[in-house]
Structures are given as structure tokens and as C-alpha cells.
Amino acid sequence: MDDLLSEFLTETNEGLGLLDTELVKLERHPNDQELLSNIFRLVHTIKGTCGFLGLPRLEAVAHAGENVLGRLRDGELEVTPEIVSLTGAG
């Protein structure tokens, strides 16, 4: 399990770095659905891996971010700087 957790930490750190970059791009291009889908997949992957590894608190945080991103993707919320900041803070 230590190897899995170590790999998870490495991959998640890389994913969070990419997520940070992608969220900045989303602020600049709020109507870019492909970019929004990529961000959603990043968060979804982190959430799924947390569930697999039995990290419920981290999974809950990722799930909350995924919920906001899903609502953005479905057009229920508008992409604004405030929403992007909230999603990235999750």
C-alpha cells in the first residue's frame, strides 16, 4: 500500500499542478467546453483514486469540486472568476 500511496501522491501533485494551470486558462476562456471537460476529468480521476485508496475526506473534497464542475459543464452555473477560485480551493 505504501507504493500505491506514494504513486498516488506523485500523480496527484502533478495533476494539481495541471489543474491550477487549466483553471487559470478557464478564467480567460470561460466558454471553452473542452477545457472544462479536461478539468472535470482531472478532478474525477483524483476522486476515484481517493475512493480506491480509502481516503474518504480527500474523496469528499474532490467530490465537491467535481459537483461544481459538473454544474458548470451542464450550464447550471456560469464560469466566473469567483466560481473558478472556489473550485480550485476545494
CSV table of N, CA, C and O in Angstrom, one decimal:
chain,number,residue,atom,x,y,z
A,1,MET,N,0.8,-1.2,0.0
A,1,MET,CA,0.0,0.0,0.0
A,1,MET,C,0.9,1.3,0.0
A,1,MET,O,0.5,2.3,-0.6
A,2,ASP,N,2.0,1.2,0.6
A,2,ASP,CA,2.9,2.4,0.6
A,2,ASP,C,3.3,2.8,-0.8
A,2,ASP,O,3.3,4.0,-1.1
A,3,ASP,N,3.6,1.8,-1.6
A,3,ASP,CA,3.9,2.2,-3.0
A,3,ASP,C,2.7,2.8,-3.7
A,3,ASP,O,2.9,3.8,-4.5
A,4,LEU,N,1.5,2.3,-3.5
A,4,LEU,CA,0.4,2.9,-4.1
A,4,LEU,C,0.1,4.3,-3.7
A,4,LEU,O,-0.2,5.2,-4.5
A,5,LEU,N,0.3,4.5,-2.4
A,5,LEU,CA,0.1,5.8,-1.8
A,5,LEU,C,1.1,6.8,-2.3
A,5,LEU,O,0.8,7.9,-2.7
A,6,SER,N,2.3,6.3,-2.4
A,6,SER,CA,3.4,7.2,-2.9
A,6,SER,C,3.2,7.6,-4.4
A,6,SER,O,3.3,8.7,-4.8
A,7,GLU,N,2.7,6.6,-5.2
A,7,GLU,CA,2.4,6.9,-6.6
A,7,GLU,C,1.2,7.8,-6.7
A,7,GLU,O,1.2,8.7,-7.5
A,8,PHE,N,0.2,7.6,-5.8
A,8,PHE,CA,-0.9,8.5,-5.8
A,8,PHE,C,-0.5,9.9,-5.5
A,8,PHE,O,-0.9,10.9,-6.2
A,9,LEU,N,0.3,10.1,-4.5
A,9,LEU,CA,0.8,11.4,-4.1
A,9,LEU,C,1.5,12.1,-5.2
A,9,LEU,O,1.3,13.3,-5.5
A,10,THR,N,2.4,11.4,-5.9
A,10,THR,CA,3.2,11.9,-7.0
A,10,THR,C,2.2,12.3,-8.2
A,10,THR,O,2.3,13.4,-8.7
A,11,GLU,N,1.3,11.4,-8.6
A,11,GLU,CA,0.4,11.7,-9.7
A,11,GLU,C,-0.5,12.8,-9.3
A,11,GLU,O,-0.9,13.6,-10.2
A,12,THR,N,-1.0,12.8,-8.1
A,12,THR,CA,-2.0,13.8,-7.7
A,12,THR,C,-1.3,15.2,-7.6
A,12,THR,O,-1.9,16.2,-8.1
A,13,ASN,N,-0.1,15.3,-7.2
A,13,ASN,CA,0.7,16.5,-7.2
A,13,ASN,C,0.8,17.1,-8.6
A,13,ASN,O,0.6,18.3,-8.8
A,14,GLU,N,1.2,16.2,-9.5
A,14,GLU,CA,1.3,16.6,-10.9
A,14,GLU,C,-0.1,17.0,-11.5
A,14,GLU,O,-0.2,18.1,-12.2
A,15,GLY,N,-1.1,16.3,-11.1
A,15,GLY,CA,-2.5,16.6,-11.6
A,15,GLY,C,-2.9,18.0,-11.0
A,15,GLY,O,-3.6,18.8,-11.7
A,16,LEU,N,-2.6,18.2,-9.7
A,16,LEU,CA,-3.0,19.5,-9.1
A,16,LEU,C,-2.2,20.7,-9.8
A,16,LEU,O,-2.8,21.8,-9.9
A,17,GLY,N,-1.0,20.5,-10.2
A,17,GLY,CA,-0.3,21.5,-10.9
A,17,GLY,C,-0.9,21.8,-12.2
A,17,GLY,O,-1.1,23.0,-12.6
A,18,LEU,N,-1.3,20.7,-12.9
A,18,LEU,CA,-2.0,20.9,-14.2
A,18,LEU,C,-3.4,21.6,-14.0
A,18,LEU,O,-3.8,22.5,-14.7
A,19,LEU,N,-4.1,21.1,-12.9
A,19,LEU,CA,-5.4,21.7,-12.6
A,19,LEU,C,-5.3,23.2,-12.4
A,19,LEU,O,-6.1,24.0,-12.9
A,20,ASP,N,-4.2,23.6,-11.7
A,20,ASP,CA,-4.0,25.1,-11.4
A,20,ASP,C,-3.9,25.8,-12.7
A,20,ASP,O,-4.5,26.9,-12.9
A,21,THR,N,-3.1,25.3,-13.6
A,21,THR,CA,-2.8,25.9,-14.9
A,21,THR,C,-4.1,26.0,-15.7
A,21,THR,O,-4.5,27.0,-16.3
A,22,GLU,N,-4.9,24.9,-15.7
A,22,GLU,CA,-6.1,24.8,-16.5
A,22,GLU,C,-7.2,25.7,-16.0
A,22,GLU,O,-7.9,26.3,-16.7
A,23,LEU,N,-7.2,25.9,-14.7
A,23,LEU,CA,-8.2,26.8,-14.1
A,23,LEU,C,-7.9,28.2,-14.5
A,23,LEU,O,-8.8,29.0,-14.7
A,24,VAL,N,-6.7,28.6,-14.5
A,24,VAL,CA,-6.3,30.0,-15.0
A,24,VAL,C,-6.7,30.1,-16.4
A,24,VAL,O,-7.3,31.2,-16.8
A,25,LYS,N,-6.5,29.1,-17.3
A,25,LYS,CA,-7.0,29.2,-18.7
A,25,LYS,C,-8.5,29.3,-18.7
A,25,LYS,O,-9.0,30.1,-19.6
A,26,LEU,N,-9.2,28.6,-17.8
A,26,LEU,CA,-10.7,28.6,-17.9
A,26,LEU,C,-11.2,30.0,-17.5
A,26,LEU,O,-12.2,30.5,-18.1
A,27,GLU,N,-10.5,30.7,-16.6
A,27,GLU,CA,-10.9,32.1,-16.3
A,27,GLU,C,-10.8,33.0,-17.5
A,27,GLU,O,-11.6,33.9,-17.7
A,28,ARG,N,-9.7,32.7,-18.3
A,28,ARG,CA,-9.5,33.5,-19.6
A,28,ARG,C,-10.5,33.1,-20.7
A,28,ARG,O,-10.8,33.9,-21.6
A,29,HIS,N,-10.9,31.9,-20.7
A,29,HIS,CA,-11.7,31.3,-21.8
A,29,HIS,C,-12.9,30.6,-21.1
A,29,HIS,O,-13.0,29.3,-21.2
A,30,PRO,N,-13.8,31.3,-20.5
A,30,PRO,CA,-14.9,30.7,-19.8
A,30,PRO,C,-15.9,29.8,-20.6
A,30,PRO,O,-16.6,29.0,-20.0
A,31,ASN,N,-15.9,30.0,-21.9
A,31,ASN,CA,-16.8,29.2,-22.7
A,31,ASN,C,-16.1,28.0,-23.4
A,31,ASN,O,-16.7,27.3,-24.2
A,32,ASP,N,-14.9,27.7,-23.0
A,32,ASP,CA,-14.2,26.5,-23.6
A,32,ASP,C,-14.6,25.2,-22.9
A,32,ASP,O,-14.1,24.8,-21.9
A,33,GLN,N,-15.6,24.6,-23.6
A,33,GLN,CA,-16.1,23.3,-23.1
A,33,GLN,C,-15.1,22.2,-23.0
A,33,GLN,O,-15.2,21.4,-22.1
A,34,GLU,N,-14.2,22.1,-24.0
A,34,GLU,CA,-13.2,21.1,-23.9
A,34,GLU,C,-12.3,21.3,-22.7
A,34,GLU,O,-11.9,20.3,-22.1
A,35,LEU,N,-11.9,22.5,-22.5
A,35,LEU,CA,-11.0,22.8,-21.3
A,35,LEU,C,-11.8,22.4,-20.0
A,35,LEU,O,-11.2,21.8,-19.1
A,36,LEU,N,-13.0,22.8,-19.9
A,36,LEU,CA,-13.9,22.4,-18.7
A,36,LEU,C,-14.0,20.9,-18.6
A,36,LEU,O,-13.9,20.4,-17.5
A,37,SER,N,-14.1,20.2,-19.7
A,37,SER,CA,-14.2,18.7,-19.6
A,37,SER,C,-12.9,18.1,-19.1
A,37,SER,O,-12.9,17.2,-18.3
A,38,ASN,N,-11.8,18.7,-19.6
A,38,ASN,CA,-10.5,18.2,-19.1
A,38,ASN,C,-10.3,18.4,-17.6
A,38,ASN,O,-9.8,17.6,-16.9
A,39,ILE,N,-10.7,19.6,-17.1
A,39,ILE,CA,-10.6,19.9,-15.7
A,39,ILE,C,-11.5,18.9,-14.9
A,39,ILE,O,-11.1,18.4,-13.9
A,40,PHE,N,-12.7,18.7,-15.4
A,40,PHE,CA,-13.6,17.8,-14.7
A,40,PHE,C,-13.0,16.4,-14.6
A,40,PHE,O,-13.0,15.7,-13.6
A,41,ARG,N,-12.3,15.9,-15.7
A,41,ARG,CA,-11.7,14.6,-15.7
A,41,ARG,C,-10.6,14.5,-14.7
A,41,ARG,O,-10.4,13.5,-14.1
A,42,LEU,N,-9.8,15.6,-14.6
A,42,LEU,CA,-8.7,15.6,-13.7
A,42,LEU,C,-9.2,15.4,-12.2
A,42,LEU,O,-8.7,14.6,-11.5
A,43,VAL,N,-10.2,16.1,-11.9
A,43,VAL,CA,-10.8,16.1,-10.6
A,43,VAL,C,-11.5,14.7,-10.3
A,43,VAL,O,-11.4,14.1,-9.3
A,44,HIS,N,-12.2,14.2,-11.4
A,44,HIS,CA,-12.8,12.9,-11.3
A,44,HIS,C,-11.8,11.8,-11.0
A,44,HIS,O,-12.1,10.9,-10.2
A,45,THR,N,-10.7,11.9,-11.7
A,45,THR,CA,-9.7,10.9,-11.5
A,45,THR,C,-9.1,10.9,-10.1
A,45,THR,O,-8.9,9.8,-9.5
A,46,ILE,N,-8.9,12.1,-9.6
A,46,ILE,CA,-8.4,12.2,-8.2
A,46,ILE,C,-9.4,11.6,-7.2
A,46,ILE,O,-9.1,10.9,-6.3
A,47,LYS,N,-10.7,12.0,-7.5
A,47,LYS,CA,-11.8,11.5,-6.6
A,47,LYS,C,-11.8,9.9,-6.6
A,47,LYS,O,-11.9,9.3,-5.6
A,48,GLY,N,-11.8,9.4,-7.8
A,48,GLY,CA,-11.8,7.9,-7.9
A,48,GLY,C,-10.7,7.2,-7.3
A,48,GLY,O,-10.9,6.2,-6.6
A,49,THR,N,-9.5,7.8,-7.4
A,49,THR,CA,-8.3,7.2,-6.8
A,49,THR,C,-8.4,7.3,-5.3
A,49,THR,O,-8.0,6.3,-4.6
A,50,CYS,N,-8.9,8.4,-4.8
A,50,CYS,CA,-9.1,8.5,-3.3
A,50,CYS,C,-10.1,7.4,-2.8
A,50,CYS,O,-9.8,6.9,-1.8
A,51,GLY,N,-11.1,7.2,-3.6
A,51,GLY,CA,-12.1,6.1,-3.2
A,51,GLY,C,-11.4,4.8,-3.2
A,51,GLY,O,-11.6,4.0,-2.2
A,52,PHE,N,-10.6,4.5,-4.2
A,52,PHE,CA,-9.9,3.2,-4.3
A,52,PHE,C,-9.0,3.0,-3.1
A,52,PHE,O,-8.8,1.9,-2.6
A,53,LEU,N,-8.3,4.1,-2.7
A,53,LEU,CA,-7.3,4.0,-1.7
A,53,LEU,C,-7.9,4.2,-0.3
A,53,LEU,O,-7.1,4.1,0.7
A,54,GLY,N,-9.2,4.4,-0.2
A,54,GLY,CA,-9.8,4.6,1.1
A,54,GLY,C,-9.4,5.9,1.8
A,54,GLY,O,-9.1,5.9,3.0
A,55,LEU,N,-9.5,7.0,1.1
A,55,LEU,CA,-9.2,8.3,1.6
A,55,LEU,C,-10.4,9.1,1.6
A,55,LEU,O,-10.6,10.0,0.7
A,56,PRO,N,-11.4,8.9,2.5
A,56,PRO,CA,-12.7,9.5,2.4
A,56,PRO,C,-12.8,11.0,2.5
A,56,PRO,O,-13.6,11.6,1.8
A,57,ARG,N,-11.9,11.6,3.3
A,57,ARG,CA,-12.0,13.0,3.4
A,57,ARG,C,-11.5,13.7,2.2
A,57,ARG,O,-12.1,14.7,1.7
A,58,LEU,N,-10.4,13.2,1.6
A,58,LEU,CA,-9.9,13.8,0.4
A,58,LEU,C,-10.9,13.5,-0.8
A,58,LEU,O,-11.1,14.3,-1.6
A,59,GLU,N,-11.5,12.3,-0.7
A,59,GLU,CA,-12.5,12.0,-1.8
A,59,GLU,C,-13.7,13.0,-1.7
A,59,GLU,O,-14.2,13.4,-2.7
A,60,ALA,N,-14.1,13.3,-0.5
A,60,ALA,CA,-15.2,14.3,-0.3
A,60,ALA,C,-14.9,15.6,-0.9
A,60,ALA,O,-15.7,16.3,-1.5
A,61,VAL,N,-13.7,16.1,-0.7
A,61,VAL,CA,-13.2,17.4,-1.2
A,61,VAL,C,-13.3,17.3,-2.7
A,61,VAL,O,-13.8,18.2,-3.4
A,62,ALA,N,-12.7,16.3,-3.3
A,62,ALA,CA,-12.7,16.1,-4.8
A,62,ALA,C,-14.1,16.0,-5.3
A,62,ALA,O,-14.4,16.6,-6.4
A,63,HIS,N,-15.0,15.3,-4.6
A,63,HIS,CA,-16.4,15.2,-5.0
A,63,HIS,C,-17.1,16.5,-5.0
A,63,HIS,O,-17.8,16.8,-6.0
A,64,ALA,N,-16.8,17.4,-4.1
A,64,ALA,CA,-17.4,18.7,-4.0
A,64,ALA,C,-17.0,19.5,-5.2
A,64,ALA,O,-17.8,20.2,-5.9
A,65,GLY,N,-15.7,19.5,-5.5
A,65,GLY,CA,-15.2,20.2,-6.7
A,65,GLY,C,-15.8,19.6,-8.0
A,65,GLY,O,-16.1,20.3,-8.9
A,66,GLU,N,-15.9,18.3,-8.1
A,66,GLU,CA,-16.5,17.6,-9.2
A,66,GLU,C,-17.9,18.1,-9.4
A,66,GLU,O,-18.4,18.3,-10.5
A,67,ASN,N,-18.7,18.2,-8.3
A,67,ASN,CA,-20.1,18.7,-8.4
A,67,ASN,C,-20.2,20.1,-9.0
A,67,ASN,O,-21.0,20.3,-9.8
A,68,VAL,N,-19.3,21.0,-8.5
A,68,VAL,CA,-19.3,22.3,-9.1
A,68,VAL,C,-19.0,22.3,-10.6
A,68,VAL,O,-19.6,22.9,-11.4
A,69,LEU,N,-17.9,21.5,-10.9
A,69,LEU,CA,-17.5,21.4,-12.3
A,69,LEU,C,-18.6,20.8,-13.2
A,69,LEU,O,-18.8,21.3,-14.3
A,70,GLY,N,-19.3,19.9,-12.7
A,70,GLY,CA,-20.4,19.3,-13.4
A,70,GLY,C,-21.5,20.3,-13.7
A,70,GLY,O,-22.1,20.3,-14.8
A,71,ARG,N,-21.8,21.1,-12.7
A,71,ARG,CA,-22.9,22.1,-12.9
A,71,ARG,C,-22.4,23.2,-13.9
A,71,ARG,O,-23.2,23.7,-14.6
A,72,LEU,N,-21.1,23.5,-13.9
A,72,LEU,CA,-20.6,24.4,-14.9
A,72,LEU,C,-20.7,23.8,-16.3
A,72,LEU,O,-21.1,24.4,-17.2
A,73,ARG,N,-20.3,22.5,-16.4
A,73,ARG,CA,-20.3,21.8,-17.6
A,73,ARG,C,-21.7,21.7,-18.2
A,73,ARG,O,-22.0,21.8,-19.4
A,74,ASP,N,-22.7,21.5,-17.3
A,74,ASP,CA,-24.1,21.4,-17.7
A,74,ASP,C,-24.8,22.7,-17.9
A,74,ASP,O,-26.0,22.7,-18.3
A,75,GLY,N,-24.1,23.8,-17.7
A,75,GLY,CA,-24.7,25.1,-17.9
A,75,GLY,C,-25.6,25.6,-16.7
A,75,GLY,O,-26.2,26.6,-16.8
A,76,GLU,N,-25.6,24.9,-15.6
A,76,GLU,CA,-26.4,25.3,-14.5
A,76,GLU,C,-25.7,26.5,-13.7
A,76,GLU,O,-26.4,27.3,-13.1
A,77,LEU,N,-24.4,26.6,-13.8
A,77,LEU,CA,-23.7,27.7,-13.3
A,77,LEU,C,-22.9,28.3,-14.4
A,77,LEU,O,-22.5,27.7,-15.4
A,78,GLU,N,-22.6,29.6,-14.2
A,78,GLU,CA,-21.7,30.3,-15.2
A,78,GLU,C,-20.3,30.4,-14.7
A,78,GLU,O,-20.0,30.5,-13.5
A,79,VAL,N,-19.4,30.2,-15.6
A,79,VAL,CA,-17.9,30.3,-15.3
A,79,VAL,C,-17.6,31.7,-15.0
A,79,VAL,O,-17.7,32.6,-15.9
A,80,THR,N,-17.3,32.0,-13.7
A,80,THR,CA,-16.9,33.3,-13.3
A,80,THR,C,-15.5,33.2,-12.5
A,80,THR,O,-15.2,32.1,-12.1
A,81,PRO,N,-14.8,34.3,-12.4
A,81,PRO,CA,-13.6,34.2,-11.6
A,81,PRO,C,-13.8,33.7,-10.2
A,81,PRO,O,-13.0,32.9,-9.6
A,82,GLU,N,-15.0,34.1,-9.6
A,82,GLU,CA,-15.3,33.6,-8.2
A,82,GLU,C,-15.5,32.1,-8.2
A,82,GLU,O,-15.0,31.4,-7.3
A,83,ILE,N,-16.3,31.6,-9.1
A,83,ILE,CA,-16.5,30.1,-9.2
A,83,ILE,C,-15.3,29.4,-9.4
A,83,ILE,O,-15.0,28.3,-8.8
A,84,VAL,N,-14.4,29.9,-10.3
A,84,VAL,CA,-13.2,29.2,-10.6
A,84,VAL,C,-12.3,29.1,-9.4
A,84,VAL,O,-11.7,28.1,-9.1
A,85,SER,N,-12.2,30.2,-8.6
A,85,SER,CA,-11.4,30.3,-7.4
A,85,SER,C,-12.0,29.3,-6.4
A,85,SER,O,-11.2,28.6,-5.7
A,86,LEU,N,-13.3,29.2,-6.3
A,86,LEU,CA,-13.9,28.3,-5.3
A,86,LEU,C,-13.6,26.9,-5.7
A,86,LEU,O,-13.3,26.0,-4.9
A,87,THR,N,-13.7,26.5,-7.0
A,87,THR,CA,-13.4,25.2,-7.5
A,87,THR,C,-12.0,24.8,-7.2
A,87,THR,O,-11.7,23.7,-6.8
A,88,GLY,N,-11.1,25.7,-7.4
A,88,GLY,CA,-9.7,25.4,-7.2
A,88,GLY,C,-9.3,25.3,-5.8
A,88,GLY,O,-8.3,24.6,-5.4
A,89,ALA,N,-10.1,25.9,-4.9
A,89,ALA,CA,-9.8,25.9,-3.5
A,89,ALA,C,-10.2,24.6,-2.8
A,89,ALA,O,-9.8,24.3,-1.7
A,90,GLY,N,-11.1,23.8,-3.5
A,90,GLY,CA,-11.7,22.6,-3.0
A,90,GLY,C,-10.6,21.7,-2.5
A,90,GLY,O,-10.5,21.3,-1.4
